[in-house]
Structure formats: structure tokens, C-alpha cells
Amino acid sequence: MQDLVYIDEFGLLGSNFYWHKYEAHGLTKEDITNAGLTSDRVQVSRVLIDPLCAVNEQLAEKNWCLYVKEGYRSPALYEIIYKRRVEKYGEEKTKALFNMKDMPHAKCDAVDVALWDKTTDKEIYMRYWEDSNPALYIGFYKDRTDPEGKHYQELQDYLIGLMLAQGFRIGSKKEYFHFDYRPDTPPNYEPNK
């Protein structure tokens, strides 16, 4: 396992998604603590810190920052989350979101991120809540003509562009918020195209 560090020790904002949302996805507190999740603090490999901080510096120009919703996830946590989500949502919906083959978060080089507005101290939403899971994937808003849909696409492309420039790549599920750190591979998405 790579050297894990807490992002907050480097001035990065975030909290662990499943620490706060476990009940909503059919998990118990015992499930997550037995799998090693013991607080809402986000851990990542030390090699991710500089690229994440570089993205944060660019966002500061807009008085925004990066909000890391998830970093390292243990294999045990993957297993229990997958099991409970299958029980609650069914296997097809769970497989659409979870990469159990590669378990990218367990490799310590994957992050799920959002944009945070420091003025309002709130997340900047990059999708309509009503659009549900399909809106989690890149390109959902590309052909939208309504102003909000266009705005969501612009925000997603902006974030993706910043992350790609720092060596992150879009994950295999093609979610707009999930990135794997692979600086030695070519970018796998072209924002604004």
C-alpha cells in the first residue's frame, strides 16, 4: 500500500462520502467501522497531494476549492458497500456504479471530487438532482440547450480539464467526478468537445 496521508493536513477540503451517507445506501455504522472506516477524514496516497493542491490553487482564482468526497477505500469497505448496495438497489444498478474488478479507490490513487464555493461555503452542483444516476456520467449534458444544462456541462468540463492537466485521468466508469492518477498515460477525455 502506498503512503496514505490525510488531505486536511495539506489544506485540502473534504469528507468521506460513506461516513456520512452509509445509512442511505443500506449500510450500518458497524459495517463501515468493521471495514476500517473510522472517521470522515479522507486519505489518499501522498503522491496525489501536490496535483490536488495545484488544482486547488487554480480554483482559488474563482474563490472556489476542490472538495474531495472520497479517496482511499479499503477492499473490505468495497466488499461491504457492494453487498449492501446490491441488497438495496439490485445488482444491475450497483454494477453500473462500482468497479469491483479494479477497485480503483483501494489502489490509493483514485479520488471522487466536487467543486466548493468558499464564499457560500457550499458545494457547487454540477448536475440536476432530478436527472439521477445517468447525470453522473460524462457527456450527459453535452447536447442540452437549456441554460442550466449547459452550465452543468461547462462546470464538469472545467473541473475535468483542471484534473487532466495535473495527471489525473477519467475512471473506467466515465463519471465526471471520479479520477485516477495516471500521469504517464495520455488524457482520456477532451473537455469542450
PDB file of C-alpha atoms in Angstrom:
ATOM      1  CA  MET A   1       0.000   0.000   0.000  1.00  0.00           C
ATOM      2  CA  GLN A   2       1.247   3.472  -0.837  1.00  0.00           C
ATOM      3  CA  ASP A   3       1.875   6.017   1.909  1.00  0.00           C
ATOM      4  CA  LEU A   4      -1.563   7.238   2.933  1.00  0.00           C
ATOM      5  CA  VAL A   5      -1.987  10.771   4.242  1.00  0.00           C
ATOM      6  CA  TYR A   6      -4.967  12.806   5.383  1.00  0.00           C
ATOM      7  CA  ILE A   7      -5.855  15.530   2.890  1.00  0.00           C
ATOM      8  CA  ASP A   8      -6.797  18.040   5.596  1.00  0.00           C
ATOM      9  CA  GLU A   9      -3.180  18.054   6.790  1.00  0.00           C
ATOM     10  CA  PHE A  10      -2.323  19.697   3.445  1.00  0.00           C
ATOM     11  CA  GLY A  11      -5.095  22.300   3.451  1.00  0.00           C
ATOM     12  CA  LEU A  12      -7.464  20.326   1.236  1.00  0.00           C
ATOM     13  CA  LEU A  13     -11.172  20.220   1.978  1.00  0.00           C
ATOM     14  CA  GLY A  14     -13.235  17.045   2.041  1.00  0.00           C
ATOM     15  CA  SER A  15     -15.054  14.385   3.995  1.00  0.00           C
ATOM     16  CA  ASN A  16     -15.557  10.695   3.420  1.00  0.00           C
ATOM     17  CA  PHE A  17     -18.779  10.060   1.498  1.00  0.00           C
ATOM     18  CA  TYR A  18     -19.687   6.775   3.163  1.00  0.00           C
ATOM     19  CA  TRP A  19     -19.012   8.076   6.667  1.00  0.00           C
ATOM     20  CA  HIS A  20     -21.949  10.450   6.208  1.00  0.00           C
ATOM     21  CA  LYS A  21     -24.127   8.509   3.745  1.00  0.00           C
ATOM     22  CA  TYR A  22     -23.811   4.911   4.893  1.00  0.00           C
ATOM     23  CA  GLU A  23     -27.433   4.562   6.063  1.00  0.00           C
ATOM     24  CA  ALA A  24     -28.806   5.961   2.793  1.00  0.00           C
ATOM     25  CA  HIS A  25     -27.073   3.122   0.940  1.00  0.00           C
ATOM     26  CA  GLY A  26     -28.147   0.276   3.218  1.00  0.00           C
ATOM     27  CA  LEU A  27     -25.031   0.115   5.397  1.00  0.00           C
ATOM     28  CA  THR A  28     -24.727   0.188   9.155  1.00  0.00           C
ATOM     29  CA  LYS A  29     -22.143   2.022  11.239  1.00  0.00           C
ATOM     30  CA  GLU A  30     -20.823  -1.405  12.224  1.00  0.00           C
ATOM     31  CA  ASP A  31     -20.421  -2.323   8.528  1.00  0.00           C
ATOM     32  CA  ILE A  32     -18.189   0.634   7.805  1.00  0.00           C
ATOM     33  CA  THR A  33     -16.163   0.574  11.008  1.00  0.00           C
ATOM     34  CA  ASN A  34     -15.500  -3.170  10.661  1.00  0.00           C
ATOM     35  CA  ALA A  35     -14.201  -2.411   7.155  1.00  0.00           C
ATOM     36  CA  GLY A  36     -11.775   0.169   8.544  1.00  0.00           C
ATOM     37  CA  LEU A  37     -13.630   3.452   8.012  1.00  0.00           C
ATOM     38  CA  THR A  38     -13.397   5.148  11.400  1.00  0.00           C
ATOM     39  CA  SER A  39     -13.865   8.862  10.653  1.00  0.00           C
ATOM     40  CA  ASP A  40     -14.907  11.288   7.947  1.00  0.00           C
ATOM     41  CA  ARG A  41     -11.298  12.263   7.189  1.00  0.00           C
ATOM     42  CA  VAL A  42     -10.225  11.477   3.628  1.00  0.00           C
ATOM     43  CA  GLN A  43      -6.990   9.632   2.956  1.00  0.00           C
ATOM     44  CA  VAL A  44      -5.082   9.483  -0.335  1.00  0.00           C
ATOM     45  CA  SER A  45      -1.654   8.401  -1.457  1.00  0.00           C
ATOM     46  CA  ARG A  46       0.970  11.050  -0.705  1.00  0.00           C
ATOM     47  CA  VAL A  47       1.725  11.315  -4.446  1.00  0.00           C
ATOM     48  CA  LEU A  48      -1.745  12.796  -5.054  1.00  0.00           C
ATOM     49  CA  ILE A  49      -1.275  15.750  -2.711  1.00  0.00           C
ATOM     50  CA  ASP A  50       0.764  18.034  -4.976  1.00  0.00           C
ATOM     51  CA  PRO A  51      -1.506  17.586  -8.025  1.00  0.00           C
ATOM     52  CA  LEU A  52      -4.633  18.076  -5.883  1.00  0.00           C
ATOM     53  CA  CYS A  53      -3.124  21.220  -4.334  1.00  0.00           C
ATOM     54  CA  ALA A  54      -2.277  22.512  -7.829  1.00  0.00           C
ATOM     55  CA  VAL A  55      -5.926  22.126  -8.872  1.00  0.00           C
ATOM     56  CA  ASN A  56      -6.946  23.855  -5.649  1.00  0.00           C
ATOM     57  CA  GLU A  57      -4.665  26.810  -6.435  1.00  0.00           C
ATOM     58  CA  GLN A  58      -6.293  27.269  -9.834  1.00  0.00           C
ATOM     59  CA  LEU A  59      -9.774  27.110  -8.332  1.00  0.00           C
ATOM     60  CA  ALA A  60      -8.817  29.772  -5.770  1.00  0.00           C
ATOM     61  CA  GLU A  61      -8.903  32.339  -8.592  1.00  0.00           C
ATOM     62  CA  LYS A  62     -12.708  31.941  -8.549  1.00  0.00           C
ATOM     63  CA  ASN A  63     -12.827  31.732  -4.738  1.00  0.00           C
ATOM     64  CA  TRP A  64     -13.597  28.039  -5.149  1.00  0.00           C
ATOM     65  CA  CYS A  65     -11.737  24.983  -3.974  1.00  0.00           C
ATOM     66  CA  LEU A  66     -11.659  21.265  -4.537  1.00  0.00           C
ATOM     67  CA  TYR A  67     -13.795  19.134  -2.238  1.00  0.00           C
ATOM     68  CA  VAL A  68     -12.616  15.529  -2.026  1.00  0.00           C
ATOM     69  CA  LYS A  69     -15.587  13.261  -1.342  1.00  0.00           C
ATOM     70  CA  GLU A  70     -13.647  10.040  -1.329  1.00  0.00           C
ATOM     71  CA  GLY A  71     -10.069   8.883  -1.587  1.00  0.00           C
ATOM     72  CA  TYR A  72      -8.769   5.577  -0.280  1.00  0.00           C
ATOM     73  CA  ARG A  73     -11.377   2.851   0.217  1.00  0.00           C
ATOM     74  CA  SER A  74     -10.197  -0.470   1.629  1.00  0.00           C
ATOM     75  CA  PRO A  75     -11.016  -3.712  -0.214  1.00  0.00           C
ATOM     76  CA  ALA A  76     -13.117  -4.712   2.812  1.00  0.00           C
ATOM     77  CA  LEU A  77     -15.105  -1.488   2.521  1.00  0.00           C
ATOM     78  CA  TYR A  78     -15.570  -2.072  -1.218  1.00  0.00           C
ATOM     79  CA  GLU A  79     -16.947  -5.543  -0.480  1.00  0.00           C
ATOM     80  CA  ILE A  80     -19.453  -4.484   2.178  1.00  0.00           C
ATOM     81  CA  ILE A  81     -20.609  -1.428   0.223  1.00  0.00           C
ATOM     82  CA  TYR A  82     -21.126  -3.563  -2.867  1.00  0.00           C
ATOM     83  CA  LYS A  83     -23.009  -6.225  -0.906  1.00  0.00           C
ATOM     84  CA  ARG A  84     -25.319  -3.734   0.812  1.00  0.00           C
ATOM     85  CA  ARG A  85     -25.954  -1.739  -2.356  1.00  0.00           C
ATOM     86  CA  VAL A  86     -26.886  -4.925  -4.238  1.00  0.00           C
ATOM     87  CA  GLU A  87     -29.325  -5.731  -1.424  1.00  0.00           C
ATOM     88  CA  LYS A  88     -30.850  -2.253  -1.625  1.00  0.00           C
ATOM     89  CA  TYR A  89     -30.656  -1.320  -5.328  1.00  0.00           C
ATOM     90  CA  GLY A  90     -30.096  -4.605  -7.145  1.00  0.00           C
ATOM     91  CA  GLU A  91     -27.055  -5.970  -8.925  1.00  0.00           C
ATOM     92  CA  GLU A  92     -27.515  -4.158 -12.247  1.00  0.00           C
ATOM     93  CA  LYS A  93     -27.678  -0.654 -10.737  1.00  0.00           C
ATOM     94  CA  THR A  94     -24.811  -1.410  -8.376  1.00  0.00           C
ATOM     95  CA  LYS A  95     -22.550  -2.783 -11.113  1.00  0.00           C
ATOM     96  CA  ALA A  96     -23.184   0.343 -13.183  1.00  0.00           C
ATOM     97  CA  LEU A  97     -21.509   2.433 -10.473  1.00  0.00           C
ATOM     98  CA  PHE A  98     -18.975   0.079  -8.903  1.00  0.00           C
ATOM     99  CA  ASN A  99     -15.756  -1.187 -10.431  1.00  0.00           C
ATOM    100  CA  MET A 100     -15.253  -4.280  -8.295  1.00  0.00           C
ATOM    101  CA  LYS A 101     -12.734  -5.761 -10.717  1.00  0.00           C
ATOM    102  CA  ASP A 102     -10.143  -2.991 -10.385  1.00  0.00           C
ATOM    103  CA  MET A 103     -11.251  -1.386  -7.089  1.00  0.00           C
ATOM    104  CA  PRO A 104      -9.526   1.890  -8.024  1.00  0.00           C
ATOM    105  CA  HIS A 105     -10.014   3.562  -4.641  1.00  0.00           C
ATOM    106  CA  ALA A 106      -8.232   0.624  -2.967  1.00  0.00           C
ATOM    107  CA  LYS A 107      -5.166   1.348  -5.103  1.00  0.00           C
ATOM    108  CA  CYS A 108      -4.798   4.678  -3.275  1.00  0.00           C
ATOM    109  CA  ASP A 109      -4.674   6.714  -6.489  1.00  0.00           C
ATOM    110  CA  ALA A 110      -8.360   7.465  -7.082  1.00  0.00           C
ATOM    111  CA  VAL A 111     -10.455  10.377  -5.879  1.00  0.00           C
ATOM    112  CA  ASP A 112     -14.051  11.489  -6.185  1.00  0.00           C
ATOM    113  CA  VAL A 113     -14.168  15.277  -6.206  1.00  0.00           C
ATOM    114  CA  ALA A 114     -16.561  18.202  -6.325  1.00  0.00           C
ATOM    115  CA  LEU A 115     -16.285  21.968  -6.565  1.00  0.00           C
ATOM    116  CA  TRP A 116     -16.749  24.040  -3.411  1.00  0.00           C
ATOM    117  CA  ASP A 117     -17.674  27.731  -3.273  1.00  0.00           C
ATOM    118  CA  LYS A 118     -15.706  29.346  -0.450  1.00  0.00           C
ATOM    119  CA  THR A 119     -17.988  32.406  -0.445  1.00  0.00           C
ATOM    120  CA  THR A 120     -21.159  30.442   0.275  1.00  0.00           C
ATOM    121  CA  ASP A 121     -19.350  27.537   1.977  1.00  0.00           C
ATOM    122  CA  LYS A 122     -21.373  25.101  -0.137  1.00  0.00           C
ATOM    123  CA  GLU A 123     -20.859  22.572  -2.875  1.00  0.00           C
ATOM    124  CA  ILE A 124     -21.278  23.814  -6.430  1.00  0.00           C
ATOM    125  CA  TYR A 125     -23.629  21.313  -8.010  1.00  0.00           C
ATOM    126  CA  MET A 126     -22.650  20.021 -11.420  1.00  0.00           C
ATOM    127  CA  ARG A 127     -25.856  18.153 -12.223  1.00  0.00           C
ATOM    128  CA  TYR A 128     -29.610  18.255 -11.694  1.00  0.00           C
ATOM    129  CA  TRP A 129     -30.529  16.035  -8.771  1.00  0.00           C
ATOM    130  CA  GLU A 130     -33.672  15.003 -10.670  1.00  0.00           C
ATOM    131  CA  ASP A 131     -31.574  13.575 -13.509  1.00  0.00           C
ATOM    132  CA  SER A 132     -30.464  10.831 -11.110  1.00  0.00           C
ATOM    133  CA  ASN A 133     -27.670   8.379 -11.906  1.00  0.00           C
ATOM    134  CA  PRO A 134     -27.438   8.952 -15.689  1.00  0.00           C
ATOM    135  CA  ALA A 135     -26.236  12.508 -14.957  1.00  0.00           C
ATOM    136  CA  LEU A 136     -23.186  11.103 -13.137  1.00  0.00           C
ATOM    137  CA  TYR A 137     -21.600  10.213 -16.455  1.00  0.00           C
ATOM    138  CA  ILE A 138     -19.563  12.416 -18.768  1.00  0.00           C
ATOM    139  CA  GLY A 139     -21.473  13.953 -21.636  1.00  0.00           C
ATOM    140  CA  PHE A 140     -24.954  13.681 -20.156  1.00  0.00           C
ATOM    141  CA  TYR A 141     -25.475  17.434 -20.626  1.00  0.00           C
ATOM    142  CA  LYS A 142     -23.477  17.862 -23.863  1.00  0.00           C
ATOM    143  CA  ASP A 143     -26.494  18.256 -26.130  1.00  0.00           C
ATOM    144  CA  ARG A 144     -28.656  20.196 -23.695  1.00  0.00           C
ATOM    145  CA  THR A 145     -29.796  23.601 -24.851  1.00  0.00           C
ATOM    146  CA  ASP A 146     -31.295  24.887 -21.596  1.00  0.00           C
ATOM    147  CA  PRO A 147     -29.063  27.346 -19.683  1.00  0.00           C
ATOM    148  CA  GLU A 148     -28.707  25.183 -16.568  1.00  0.00           C
ATOM    149  CA  GLY A 149     -27.859  22.040 -18.524  1.00  0.00           C
ATOM    150  CA  LYS A 150     -25.230  23.972 -20.474  1.00  0.00           C
ATOM    151  CA  HIS A 151     -23.876  25.404 -17.225  1.00  0.00           C
ATOM    152  CA  TYR A 152     -23.558  21.926 -15.696  1.00  0.00           C
ATOM    153  CA  GLN A 153     -21.632  20.738 -18.749  1.00  0.00           C
ATOM    154  CA  GLU A 154     -19.328  23.766 -18.536  1.00  0.00           C
ATOM    155  CA  LEU A 155     -18.643  23.115 -14.845  1.00  0.00           C
ATOM    156  CA  GLN A 156     -17.937  19.436 -15.464  1.00  0.00           C
ATOM    157  CA  ASP A 157     -15.612  20.220 -18.368  1.00  0.00           C
ATOM    158  CA  TYR A 158     -13.832  22.894 -16.324  1.00  0.00           C
ATOM    159  CA  LEU A 159     -13.169  20.504 -13.446  1.00  0.00           C
ATOM    160  CA  ILE A 160     -12.162  17.683 -15.788  1.00  0.00           C
ATOM    161  CA  GLY A 161      -9.753  19.976 -17.642  1.00  0.00           C
ATOM    162  CA  LEU A 162      -8.048  21.029 -14.404  1.00  0.00           C
ATOM    163  CA  MET A 163      -7.730  17.452 -13.192  1.00  0.00           C
ATOM    164  CA  LEU A 164      -6.422  16.110 -16.514  1.00  0.00           C
ATOM    165  CA  ALA A 165      -3.789  18.863 -16.628  1.00  0.00           C
ATOM    166  CA  GLN A 166      -2.414  17.576 -13.312  1.00  0.00           C
ATOM    167  CA  GLY A 167      -2.072  13.956 -14.439  1.00  0.00           C
ATOM    168  CA  PHE A 168      -5.445  12.587 -13.421  1.00  0.00           C
ATOM    169  CA  ARG A 169      -7.498  10.511 -15.848  1.00  0.00           C
ATOM    170  CA  ILE A 170     -11.211   9.783 -16.035  1.00  0.00           C
ATOM    171  CA  GLY A 171     -12.036   6.464 -14.365  1.00  0.00           C
ATOM    172  CA  SER A 172     -13.296   3.438 -16.284  1.00  0.00           C
ATOM    173  CA  LYS A 173     -16.945   4.126 -15.435  1.00  0.00           C
ATOM    174  CA  LYS A 174     -16.660   7.599 -17.040  1.00  0.00           C
ATOM    175  CA  GLU A 175     -18.136   9.522 -14.091  1.00  0.00           C
ATOM    176  CA  TYR A 176     -17.428  13.258 -14.286  1.00  0.00           C
ATOM    177  CA  PHE A 177     -16.204  13.352 -10.677  1.00  0.00           C
ATOM    178  CA  HIS A 178     -14.018  10.220 -10.466  1.00  0.00           C
ATOM    179  CA  PHE A 179     -10.345  10.461 -11.332  1.00  0.00           C
ATOM    180  CA  ASP A 180      -7.425   8.036 -11.223  1.00  0.00           C
ATOM    181  CA  TYR A 181      -3.917   9.464 -11.013  1.00  0.00           C
ATOM    182  CA  ARG A 182      -2.014   8.182 -14.050  1.00  0.00           C
ATOM    183  CA  PRO A 183       0.332  10.971 -15.163  1.00  0.00           C
ATOM    184  CA  ASP A 184       2.245   8.660 -17.518  1.00  0.00           C
ATOM    185  CA  THR A 185      -0.806   7.899 -19.660  1.00  0.00           C
ATOM    186  CA  PRO A 186      -2.359  10.276 -22.198  1.00  0.00           C
ATOM    187  CA  PRO A 187      -5.547  12.139 -21.248  1.00  0.00           C
ATOM    188  CA  ASN A 188      -8.636  10.052 -21.949  1.00  0.00           C
ATOM    189  CA  TYR A 189     -11.131  12.862 -22.459  1.00  0.00           C
ATOM    190  CA  GLU A 190     -11.205  16.210 -24.243  1.00  0.00           C
ATOM    191  CA  PRO A 191     -13.314  18.773 -22.383  1.00  0.00           C
ATOM    192  CA  ASN A 192     -15.422  21.097 -24.524  1.00  0.00           C
ATOM    193  CA  LYS A 193     -15.504  18.671 -27.475  1.00  0.00           C
TER     194      LYS A 193
END
